[in-house]
Amino acid sequence: MPDLFHPDFLNISMLVLSGRSMFELSGGEKQQIAFAGAYISSAPVVTLDEPTANLDPDAIVKIRGILKKMKEAGKTILISEHRLSWLKDIVDRVVFMRDGRIEKIFTGPDLFGMNEAERKELGLRELNQSMAGGGNDQSTGSPRDKKILEVRDLTLAYKKHIVQTGLNFGIYKGEIIGIVGVNGAGKTTLLRALAGLSEPRSGTIVLEGKKSTSKTRRKCFGMVMQDVNYQLFA
């Protein structure tokens, strides 16, 4: 069995998240706790359903290391996943399904050795993407003629915990904005404040040139939440 108190394991869950309430963790942090629970199980077979879905690149690298240790310990691991690049040199066999049927079975080296044309034919994601993230900037830009929203000196809190301070930025009509950061950085808290679903601790959100209230923003923002159970099955 792997050493359950190995520093790599503690870094992914116990040390980083110890003392925190489960109800105050982000979706990605809860994902890490779920993985830790599977890791310490004495079960010989571990199944993972899209384990990296809500994780930042650093957490994915840590989970990749833990999976290698589990494999070395002789555990059988079944992974359902869309992201593939992080599984290179880990998976022994890959079962490709389409329309509810098994269509192809690859060895790990066969899958990651296929060319781009073969990959695209199967509709698979990139096979050799860097774990550090990044990539080419393919933004085409957007005309910055009308500022539709502006954030001024915003401070955000999740319950009693301050997650961001001094936020200042503007968004222009027609732009697509990506808000990125590690698990627990406050991305969801920011989106909830912009959409009027929660109140910022301090600061101003200006909408089309006018200081806005949460009630005003709720009328013109739509939001699709990370956890659909809050939204679709209430």
Coordinates of N, CA and C in Angstrom, one line a residue:
M1 N 0.8 -1.2 0.0 CA 0.0 0.0 0.0 C 0.9 1.3 0.0
P2 N 0.4 2.4 -0.6 CA 1.2 3.6 -0.6 C 1.1 4.2 0.8
D3 N 2.1 5.0 1.1 CA 2.1 5.7 2.4 C 1.1 6.8 2.4
L4 N 0.0 6.6 3.3 CA -1.1 7.5 3.3 C -0.7 8.9 3.9
F5 N 0.5 8.9 4.6 CA 0.9 10.2 5.1 C 2.1 10.7 4.4
H6 N 2.3 10.3 3.2 CA 3.3 10.8 2.3 C 3.1 12.3 2.1
P7 N 4.1 13.1 2.0 CA 3.9 14.6 1.8 C 3.1 14.9 0.6
D8 N 3.2 14.1 -0.5 CA 2.5 14.4 -1.7 C 1.0 14.3 -1.5
F9 N 0.6 13.3 -0.7 CA -0.8 13.1 -0.4 C -1.3 14.2 0.5
L10 N -0.5 14.5 1.5 CA -0.9 15.6 2.4 C -1.1 16.9 1.7
N11 N -0.2 17.2 0.8 CA -0.2 18.5 0.1 C -1.5 18.6 -0.7
I12 N -2.1 17.5 -1.2 CA -3.3 17.6 -2.0 C -4.5 17.8 -1.2
S13 N -4.5 17.5 0.1 CA -5.8 17.6 0.8 C -5.6 18.0 2.2
M14 N -4.9 17.2 3.0 CA -4.9 17.3 4.5 C -4.3 18.7 4.9
L15 N -3.1 19.0 4.4 CA -2.4 20.2 4.9 C -3.1 21.4 4.3
V16 N -3.4 21.4 3.1 CA -3.9 22.6 2.4 C -5.3 22.9 2.9
L17 N -6.2 21.9 3.1 CA -7.6 22.1 3.4 C -7.9 21.8 4.8
S18 N -7.0 21.4 5.7 CA -7.3 21.0 7.0 C -7.9 22.2 7.8
G19 N -8.9 22.0 8.6 CA -9.4 23.0 9.4 C -10.5 23.8 8.7
R20 N -10.7 23.5 7.4 CA -11.8 24.3 6.7 C -13.1 23.5 6.7
S21 N -14.2 24.2 6.8 CA -15.5 23.6 6.7 C -15.8 23.1 5.3
M22 N -16.3 21.9 5.1 CA -16.7 21.4 3.8 C -17.6 22.4 3.1
F23 N -18.5 23.1 3.9 CA -19.5 24.0 3.3 C -18.8 25.3 2.7
E24 N -17.6 25.5 3.0 CA -16.9 26.7 2.6 C -15.9 26.4 1.5
L25 N -15.8 25.2 1.1 CA -14.8 24.8 0.0 C -15.4 25.1 -1.4
S26 N -14.6 25.4 -2.3 CA -15.0 25.5 -3.7 C -15.3 24.2 -4.3
G27 N -15.9 24.2 -5.5 CA -16.1 22.9 -6.2 C -14.8 22.1 -6.4
G28 N -13.8 22.8 -6.8 CA -12.5 22.1 -7.1 C -11.9 21.6 -5.8
E29 N -12.0 22.3 -4.7 CA -11.5 21.8 -3.4 C -12.2 20.6 -2.9
K30 N -13.5 20.6 -3.1 CA -14.3 19.4 -2.7 C -13.9 18.2 -3.6
Q31 N -13.6 18.5 -4.9 CA -13.2 17.4 -5.8 C -11.9 16.8 -5.2
Q32 N -11.0 17.6 -4.7 CA -9.7 17.1 -4.2 C -10.0 16.2 -2.9
I33 N -11.0 16.6 -2.1 CA -11.3 15.8 -0.9 C -11.9 14.5 -1.3
A34 N -12.8 14.5 -2.3 CA -13.4 13.3 -2.8 C -12.3 12.3 -3.3
F35 N -11.3 12.9 -4.0 CA -10.2 12.1 -4.5 C -9.4 11.5 -3.4
A36 N -9.2 12.3 -2.3 CA -8.4 11.8 -1.2 C -9.1 10.7 -0.5
G37 N -10.5 10.8 -0.4 CA -11.3 9.7 0.2 C -11.1 8.4 -0.6
A38 N -11.1 8.5 -1.9 CA -10.8 7.3 -2.7 C -9.4 6.8 -2.6
Y39 N -8.5 7.7 -2.4 CA -7.1 7.3 -2.3 C -6.8 6.5 -1.1
I40 N -7.4 6.9 0.1 CA -7.1 6.2 1.3 C -7.9 4.9 1.5
S41 N -8.9 4.7 0.6 CA -9.7 3.5 0.7 C -8.8 2.2 0.5
S42 N -9.2 1.2 1.2 CA -8.5 -0.1 1.1 C -9.0 -0.9 -0.1
A43 N -10.0 -0.3 -0.8 CA -10.6 -1.1 -2.0 C -9.5 -1.3 -3.0
P44 N -9.5 -2.5 -3.6 CA -8.5 -2.8 -4.7 C -8.8 -2.2 -6.0
V45 N -10.1 -1.7 -6.2 CA -10.5 -1.1 -7.5 C -11.0 0.3 -7.2
V46 N -10.5 1.3 -7.9 CA -10.9 2.7 -7.7 C -11.5 3.2 -9.0
T47 N -12.7 3.8 -9.0 CA -13.3 4.3 -10.2 C -13.3 5.9 -10.0
L48 N -13.0 6.6 -11.1 CA -12.9 8.0 -11.0 C -13.8 8.6 -12.2
D49 N -14.8 9.4 -11.9 CA -15.7 9.9 -12.9 C -15.3 11.4 -13.2
E50 N -14.5 11.6 -14.2 CA -14.0 12.9 -14.6 C -13.3 13.6 -13.4
P51 N -12.3 13.0 -12.8 CA -11.7 13.5 -11.6 C -11.1 14.9 -11.7
T52 N -10.8 15.4 -13.0 CA -10.1 16.7 -13.1 C -11.1 17.8 -13.6
A53 N -12.4 17.5 -13.6 CA -13.4 18.4 -14.2 C -13.3 19.8 -13.6
N54 N -13.1 19.9 -12.3 CA -13.1 21.2 -11.6 C -11.8 21.6 -11.1
L55 N -10.7 21.0 -11.5 CA -9.4 21.2 -10.9 C -8.5 22.2 -11.7
D56 N -7.7 22.9 -11.0 CA -6.7 23.8 -11.7 C -5.5 22.9 -12.1
P57 N -4.6 23.5 -12.9 CA -3.5 22.7 -13.4 C -2.6 22.1 -12.3
D58 N -2.3 22.9 -11.3 CA -1.5 22.4 -10.2 C -2.1 21.2 -9.5
A59 N -3.4 21.2 -9.3 CA -4.1 20.1 -8.6 C -4.1 18.9 -9.5
I60 N -4.2 19.1 -10.8 CA -4.2 17.9 -11.8 C -2.8 17.3 -11.7
V61 N -1.7 18.1 -11.7 CA -0.4 17.5 -11.6 C -0.3 16.6 -10.3
K62 N -0.8 17.1 -9.2 CA -0.7 16.4 -7.9 C -1.5 15.1 -8.0
I63 N -2.7 15.2 -8.6 CA -3.5 13.9 -8.7 C -2.8 12.9 -9.7
R64 N -2.2 13.4 -10.7 CA -1.4 12.6 -11.6 C -0.4 11.8 -10.8
G65 N 0.3 12.5 -9.9 CA 1.4 11.8 -9.1 C 0.8 10.8 -8.2
I66 N -0.4 11.1 -7.6 CA -1.0 10.2 -6.7 C -1.5 8.9 -7.4
L67 N -2.0 9.1 -8.6 CA -2.5 8.0 -9.4 C -1.3 7.0 -9.7
K68 N -0.2 7.6 -10.0 CA 1.0 6.8 -10.3 C 1.4 6.0 -9.1
K69 N 1.3 6.5 -7.9 CA 1.6 5.8 -6.6 C 0.5 4.7 -6.4
M70 N -0.7 5.0 -6.7 CA -1.8 4.0 -6.6 C -1.5 2.8 -7.5
K71 N -1.1 3.2 -8.7 CA -0.8 2.1 -9.7 C 0.3 1.3 -9.3
E72 N 1.4 1.9 -8.8 CA 2.6 1.2 -8.3 C 2.2 0.3 -7.1
A73 N 1.2 0.7 -6.3 CA 0.7 -0.1 -5.2 C -0.2 -1.3 -5.6
G74 N -0.5 -1.4 -6.9 CA -1.2 -2.5 -7.4 C -2.7 -2.4 -7.5
K75 N -3.2 -1.1 -7.3 CA -4.6 -0.9 -7.4 C -5.0 -0.9 -8.9
T76 N -6.3 -1.4 -9.2 CA -6.9 -1.2 -10.5 C -7.7 0.1 -10.5
I77 N -7.4 0.9 -11.6 CA -8.0 2.2 -11.6 C -8.8 2.3 -12.9
L78 N -10.1 2.7 -12.8 CA -10.9 3.0 -14.0 C -11.3 4.5 -14.0
I79 N -11.0 5.1 -15.1 CA -11.2 6.6 -15.2 C -12.1 6.9 -16.4
S80 N -13.2 7.6 -16.1 CA -14.0 8.2 -17.2 C -13.6 9.6 -17.4
E81 N -13.1 10.0 -18.6 CA -12.5 11.3 -18.7 C -12.6 11.9 -20.1
H82 N -12.8 13.2 -20.2 CA -12.7 13.9 -21.5 C -11.3 14.5 -21.7
R83 N -10.7 15.0 -20.6 CA -9.3 15.5 -20.7 C -8.4 14.3 -20.8
L84 N -7.5 14.2 -21.8 CA -6.7 13.1 -22.0 C -5.2 13.3 -21.7
S85 N -4.7 14.5 -22.0 CA -3.3 14.8 -22.0 C -2.6 14.4 -20.7
W86 N -3.3 14.6 -19.5 CA -2.7 14.4 -18.2 C -2.6 12.9 -17.9
L87 N -3.2 12.0 -18.7 CA -3.1 10.6 -18.5 C -2.0 9.9 -19.3
K88 N -1.3 10.7 -20.0 CA -0.1 10.1 -20.8 C 0.8 9.4 -19.8
D89 N 1.3 8.2 -20.2 CA 2.2 7.4 -19.4 C 1.6 6.9 -18.1
I90 N 0.3 7.0 -18.0 CA -0.4 6.4 -16.8 C -1.3 5.3 -17.3
V91 N -2.2 5.5 -18.3 CA -3.2 4.5 -18.7 C -2.5 3.4 -19.5
D92 N -2.9 2.2 -19.2 CA -2.5 1.0 -19.9 C -3.4 0.7 -21.1
R93 N -4.7 0.9 -20.9 CA -5.7 0.6 -21.9 C -6.7 1.7 -22.0
V94 N -7.2 2.0 -23.2 CA -8.2 3.0 -23.4 C -9.4 2.5 -24.2
V95 N -10.6 2.6 -23.6 CA -11.8 2.1 -24.3 C -12.5 3.3 -24.8
F96 N -12.7 3.4 -26.1 CA -13.3 4.5 -26.7 C -14.8 4.1 -27.0
M97 N -15.7 5.0 -26.5 CA -17.1 4.7 -26.7 C -17.8 5.8 -27.5
R98 N -18.8 5.4 -28.3 CA -19.6 6.3 -29.1 C -21.0 5.8 -29.1
D99 N -22.0 6.7 -28.8 CA -23.4 6.3 -28.9 C -23.7 5.1 -28.0
G100 N -23.1 5.0 -26.9 CA -23.4 3.9 -25.9 C -22.7 2.6 -26.2
R101 N -21.8 2.6 -27.2 CA -21.2 1.3 -27.6 C -19.7 1.5 -27.6
I102 N -19.0 0.4 -27.3 CA -17.5 0.3 -27.4 C -17.1 0.2 -28.8
E103 N -16.4 1.3 -29.3 CA -16.1 1.3 -30.7 C -14.6 0.9 -31.0
K104 N -13.7 1.3 -30.1 CA -12.3 0.9 -30.3 C -11.7 0.7 -28.9
I105 N -10.6 -0.1 -28.9 CA -9.8 -0.3 -27.7 C -8.3 -0.1 -28.1
F106 N -7.7 0.9 -27.4 CA -6.3 1.2 -27.6 C -5.4 0.8 -26.4
T107 N -4.1 0.6 -26.7 CA -3.2 0.6 -25.6 C -2.9 2.1 -25.4
G108 N -2.3 2.4 -24.2 CA -1.9 3.8 -23.9 C -1.0 4.4 -24.9
P109 N 0.1 3.7 -25.3 CA 1.0 4.2 -26.3 C 0.3 4.4 -27.6
D110 N -0.6 3.5 -28.0 CA -1.3 3.6 -29.3 C -2.1 4.9 -29.3
L111 N -2.8 5.2 -28.2 CA -3.7 6.4 -28.2 C -2.8 7.6 -28.3
F112 N -1.8 7.7 -27.5 CA -1.0 9.0 -27.5 C 0.0 9.1 -28.6
G113 N 0.1 8.0 -29.4 CA 0.9 8.0 -30.6 C 0.2 8.3 -31.9
M114 N -1.2 8.5 -31.8 CA -2.0 8.8 -33.0 C -1.7 10.2 -33.5
N115 N -1.9 10.4 -34.8 CA -1.7 11.8 -35.3 C -2.9 12.6 -35.1
E116 N -2.8 13.9 -35.4 CA -3.9 14.9 -35.2 C -5.1 14.5 -36.0
A117 N -5.0 14.0 -37.2 CA -6.1 13.7 -38.1 C -6.9 12.5 -37.5
E118 N -6.2 11.5 -36.9 CA -6.9 10.4 -36.3 C -7.6 10.9 -35.0
R119 N -7.0 11.7 -34.3 CA -7.6 12.3 -33.0 C -8.9 13.0 -33.3
K120 N -8.8 13.9 -34.3 CA -10.0 14.7 -34.7 C -11.1 13.9 -35.3
E121 N -10.7 12.8 -36.0 CA -11.7 11.9 -36.5 C -12.6 11.2 -35.4
L122 N -11.9 11.0 -34.3 CA -12.6 10.4 -33.2 C -13.2 11.4 -32.3
G123 N -13.0 12.7 -32.5 CA -13.6 13.7 -31.7 C -12.9 13.9 -30.3
L124 N -11.7 13.5 -30.2 CA -11.0 13.5 -28.9 C -10.3 14.8 -28.7
R125 N -10.1 15.2 -27.4 CA -9.4 16.4 -27.1 C -7.9 16.2 -27.3
E126 N -7.1 17.3 -27.1 CA -5.7 17.2 -27.4 C -5.1 16.2 -26.5
L127 N -4.1 15.5 -27.1 CA -3.5 14.3 -26.4 C -2.2 14.7 -25.7
N128 N -1.5 15.8 -26.1 CA -0.2 16.1 -25.6 C -0.1 17.6 -25.1
Q129 N -1.2 18.0 -24.6 CA -1.2 19.4 -24.1 C -0.4 19.5 -22.8
S130 N 0.3 20.6 -22.7 CA 1.2 20.9 -21.5 C 0.3 20.9 -20.2
M131 N 0.8 20.3 -19.2 CA 0.1 20.3 -17.9 C 0.2 21.7 -17.3
A132 N 1.1 22.5 -17.7 CA 1.3 23.9 -17.1 C 0.3 24.9 -17.7
G133 N -0.6 24.4 -18.6 CA -1.5 25.3 -19.2 C -0.9 26.2 -20.3
G134 N -1.5 27.3 -20.6 CA -0.9 28.2 -21.6 C -1.4 27.8 -23.0
G135 N -0.5 28.0 -24.0 CA -0.9 27.7 -25.3 C -0.8 29.0 -26.1
N136 N -1.1 28.9 -27.4 CA -1.1 30.1 -28.2 C -2.2 31.0 -28.0
D137 N -2.0 32.3 -28.0 CA -3.1 33.3 -27.9 C -3.8 33.4 -29.3
Q138 N -5.0 32.9 -29.3 CA -5.7 32.9 -30.6 C -6.9 33.9 -30.5
S139 N -6.8 34.9 -29.6 CA -7.9 35.9 -29.5 C -7.8 36.8 -30.7
T140 N -9.0 37.0 -31.2 CA -9.2 37.9 -32.4 C -9.4 39.3 -32.0
G141 N -9.6 39.5 -30.7 CA -9.9 40.9 -30.2 C -11.3 41.2 -30.3
S142 N -11.7 42.3 -29.7 CA -13.1 42.8 -29.8 C -13.1 44.3 -29.7
P143 N -14.0 44.9 -30.5 CA -14.1 46.3 -30.5 C -14.4 46.9 -29.1
R144 N -13.6 47.8 -28.7 CA -13.8 48.4 -27.3 C -14.4 49.7 -27.4
D145 N -15.6 49.8 -27.9 CA -16.3 51.0 -28.1 C -17.3 51.4 -27.1
K146 N -17.8 50.4 -26.3 CA -18.8 50.6 -25.3 C -18.5 49.8 -24.1
K147 N -18.2 50.4 -23.0 CA -18.0 49.7 -21.7 C -19.4 49.4 -21.1
I148 N -19.7 48.1 -21.0 CA -21.0 47.7 -20.5 C -21.0 47.5 -19.0
L149 N -19.8 47.2 -18.4 CA -19.8 46.9 -17.0 C -18.4 47.3 -16.5
E150 N -18.4 47.9 -15.3 CA -17.1 48.3 -14.7 C -17.2 48.0 -13.2
V151 N -16.1 47.4 -12.7 CA -15.9 47.0 -11.3 C -14.9 48.0 -10.7
R152 N -15.3 48.6 -9.6 CA -14.4 49.6 -8.9 C -14.2 49.2 -7.5
D153 N -12.9 48.9 -7.2 CA -12.4 48.7 -5.8 C -13.3 47.7 -5.1
L154 N -13.5 46.6 -5.7 CA -14.5 45.6 -5.2 C -13.8 44.6 -4.2
T155 N -14.4 44.4 -3.0 CA -13.9 43.4 -2.1 C -15.0 42.4 -1.9
L156 N -14.6 41.1 -2.0 CA -15.5 40.0 -2.0 C -15.2 39.1 -0.8
A157 N -16.3 38.5 -0.3 CA -16.2 37.6 0.9 C -17.1 36.4 0.6
Y158 N -16.6 35.2 1.1 CA -17.5 34.1 1.1 C -17.7 33.8 2.6
K159 N -19.0 34.0 3.0 CA -19.3 34.0 4.4 C -18.4 35.0 5.2
K160 N -17.6 34.6 6.1 CA -16.7 35.5 6.8 C -15.3 35.6 6.2
H161 N -15.0 34.9 5.2 CA -13.7 34.8 4.6 C -13.5 35.7 3.5
I162 N -12.6 36.7 3.6 CA -12.3 37.6 2.4 C -11.6 36.9 1.4
V163 N -12.1 36.9 0.1 CA -11.4 36.1 -0.9 C -10.7 37.0 -1.9
Q164 N -11.2 38.2 -2.1 CA -10.5 39.2 -3.1 C -10.7 40.6 -2.6
T165 N -9.7 41.4 -2.8 CA -9.8 42.8 -2.4 C -9.3 43.7 -3.6
G166 N -9.8 44.9 -3.7 CA -9.2 45.8 -4.6 C -9.4 45.4 -6.1
L167 N -10.5 44.8 -6.5 CA -10.7 44.4 -7.9 C -11.2 45.6 -8.7
N168 N -10.5 45.8 -9.8 CA -10.8 46.9 -10.7 C -10.7 46.4 -12.2
F169 N -11.7 46.4 -12.9 CA -11.7 46.1 -14.3 C -12.9 46.5 -15.1
G170 N -12.9 46.6 -16.4 CA -14.0 46.9 -17.2 C -14.3 45.8 -18.2
I171 N -15.5 45.7 -18.6 CA -15.9 44.7 -19.7 C -16.7 45.5 -20.8
Y172 N -16.3 45.3 -22.0 CA -16.9 46.0 -23.2 C -17.9 45.1 -23.9
K173 N -18.8 45.7 -24.5 CA -19.8 45.0 -25.3 C -19.2 44.1 -26.3
G174 N -19.7 42.9 -26.4 CA -19.2 41.9 -27.4 C -18.0 41.1 -27.0
E175 N -17.4 41.4 -25.8 CA -16.2 40.7 -25.4 C -16.6 39.3 -24.8
I176 N -15.7 38.4 -24.9 CA -15.8 37.1 -24.1 C -14.6 37.1 -23.1
I177 N -14.9 37.0 -21.9 CA -13.9 37.1 -20.8 C -13.8 35.8 -20.1
G178 N -12.5 35.3 -20.0 CA -12.2 34.1 -19.2 C -11.7 34.5 -17.8
I179 N -12.3 34.1 -16.7 CA -11.9 34.4 -15.4 C -11.2 33.1 -14.9
V180 N -9.9 33.1 -14.7 CA -9.1 31.9 -14.3 C -8.4 32.1 -13.0
G181 N -8.1 31.0 -12.4 CA -7.4 31.1 -11.1 C -7.4 29.7 -10.4
V182 N -6.6 29.5 -9.4 CA -6.6 28.2 -8.7 C -7.9 28.0 -8.0
N183 N -8.1 26.7 -7.6 CA -9.3 26.4 -6.8 C -9.4 27.2 -5.5
G184 N -10.5 27.8 -5.2 CA -10.7 28.7 -4.0 C -10.2 30.1 -4.2
A185 N -9.9 30.5 -5.4 CA -9.4 31.9 -5.6 C -10.5 32.9 -5.5
G186 N -11.8 32.5 -5.7 CA -12.9 33.4 -5.6 C -13.6 33.7 -6.9
K187 N -13.4 32.8 -7.9 CA -14.0 33.0 -9.2 C -15.5 32.9 -9.2
T188 N -16.0 31.9 -8.5 CA -17.5 31.8 -8.4 C -18.1 32.9 -7.6
T189 N -17.4 33.3 -6.5 CA -17.8 34.4 -5.7 C -17.9 35.7 -6.5
L190 N -17.0 35.9 -7.4 CA -17.0 37.1 -8.2 C -18.2 37.1 -9.2
L191 N -18.4 35.9 -9.8 CA -19.5 35.8 -10.8 C -20.9 36.0 -10.1
R192 N -21.0 35.4 -8.9 CA -22.2 35.6 -8.2 C -22.5 37.1 -7.8
A193 N -21.4 37.8 -7.5 CA -21.6 39.2 -7.2 C -22.0 40.0 -8.4
L194 N -21.3 39.7 -9.5 CA -21.6 40.4 -10.8 C -23.1 40.1 -11.2
A195 N -23.6 38.9 -11.0 CA -24.9 38.5 -11.4 C -26.0 39.0 -10.4
G196 N -25.6 39.6 -9.3 CA -26.5 40.0 -8.3 C -27.0 39.0 -7.4
L197 N -26.4 37.8 -7.4 CA -26.8 36.7 -6.5 C -26.2 36.8 -5.1
S198 N -25.2 37.7 -4.9 CA -24.7 37.9 -3.6 C -24.1 39.3 -3.6
E199 N -24.0 39.9 -2.4 CA -23.5 41.2 -2.2 C -22.0 41.3 -2.0
P200 N -21.3 42.2 -2.7 CA -19.9 42.3 -2.4 C -19.7 43.0 -1.0
R201 N -18.6 42.7 -0.4 CA -18.3 43.3 0.9 C -18.2 44.9 0.8
S202 N -17.6 45.3 -0.2 CA -17.5 46.8 -0.5 C -17.2 47.0 -1.9
G203 N -17.2 48.2 -2.4 CA -16.9 48.5 -3.8 C -18.2 48.8 -4.6
T204 N -18.0 49.1 -5.9 CA -19.1 49.5 -6.7 C -19.1 48.7 -8.0
I205 N -20.2 48.3 -8.5 CA -20.4 47.7 -9.8 C -21.2 48.6 -10.7
V206 N -20.6 49.1 -11.7 CA -21.3 50.1 -12.6 C -21.8 49.3 -13.9
L207 N -23.1 49.5 -14.2 CA -23.7 48.8 -15.3 C -24.2 49.9 -16.3
E208 N -23.6 49.9 -17.5 CA -23.9 50.8 -18.6 C -23.9 52.2 -18.0
G209 N -22.8 52.5 -17.3 CA -22.6 53.9 -16.9 C -23.3 54.3 -15.6
K210 N -24.1 53.4 -15.0 CA -24.8 53.8 -13.8 C -24.5 52.8 -12.6
K211 N -24.3 53.3 -11.4 CA -24.1 52.5 -10.3 C -25.3 51.5 -10.1
S212 N -25.0 50.2 -10.0 CA -26.1 49.2 -10.0 C -26.3 48.6 -8.6
T213 N -27.5 48.0 -8.5 CA -27.8 47.3 -7.3 C -27.9 45.8 -7.7
S214 N -27.8 44.9 -6.7 CA -28.0 43.5 -7.0 C -29.3 43.2 -7.7
K215 N -30.3 43.8 -7.3 CA -31.7 43.6 -7.9 C -31.6 44.0 -9.4
T216 N -31.0 45.1 -9.7 CA -30.9 45.6 -11.1 C -30.1 44.5 -11.9
R217 N -29.0 44.0 -11.4 CA -28.2 43.1 -12.2 C -28.9 41.7 -12.3
R218 N -29.7 41.3 -11.4 CA -30.4 40.1 -11.5 C -31.3 40.1 -12.7
K219 N -31.8 41.3 -13.1 CA -32.7 41.4 -14.2 C -32.0 41.3 -15.6
C220 N -30.7 41.5 -15.7 CA -30.0 41.5 -17.0 C -28.9 40.5 -17.1
F221 N -28.6 39.7 -16.0 CA -27.6 38.7 -16.0 C -28.3 37.3 -16.1
G222 N -27.7 36.4 -16.8 CA -28.0 35.0 -16.8 C -26.8 34.2 -16.3
M223 N -27.1 33.2 -15.5 CA -25.9 32.4 -14.9 C -26.2 31.0 -15.0
V224 N -25.2 30.2 -15.5 CA -25.2 28.8 -15.4 C -24.2 28.3 -14.4
M225 N -24.7 27.7 -13.3 CA -23.8 27.4 -12.2 C -23.0 26.1 -12.4
Q226 N -21.9 26.1 -11.7 CA -21.0 24.9 -11.7 C -21.7 23.7 -11.3
D227 N -22.5 23.8 -10.2 CA -23.2 22.6 -9.7 C -24.7 22.8 -10.1
V228 N -25.1 22.0 -11.1 CA -26.4 22.2 -11.7 C -27.5 21.8 -10.7
N229 N -27.2 21.1 -9.7 CA -28.2 20.7 -8.7 C -28.8 22.0 -8.0
Y230 N -28.0 23.0 -7.9 CA -28.6 24.3 -7.4 C -29.6 24.9 -8.3
Q231 N -29.5 24.6 -9.6 CA -30.2 25.4 -10.6 C -31.3 24.6 -11.3
L232 N -31.0 23.4 -11.6 CA -32.0 22.6 -12.5 C -32.9 21.7 -11.7
F233 N -32.5 21.4 -10.5 CA -33.2 20.3 -9.7 C -33.7 20.8 -8.4
A234 N -33.8 22.2 -8.2 CA -34.2 22.7 -7.0 C -35.7 22.4 -6.7

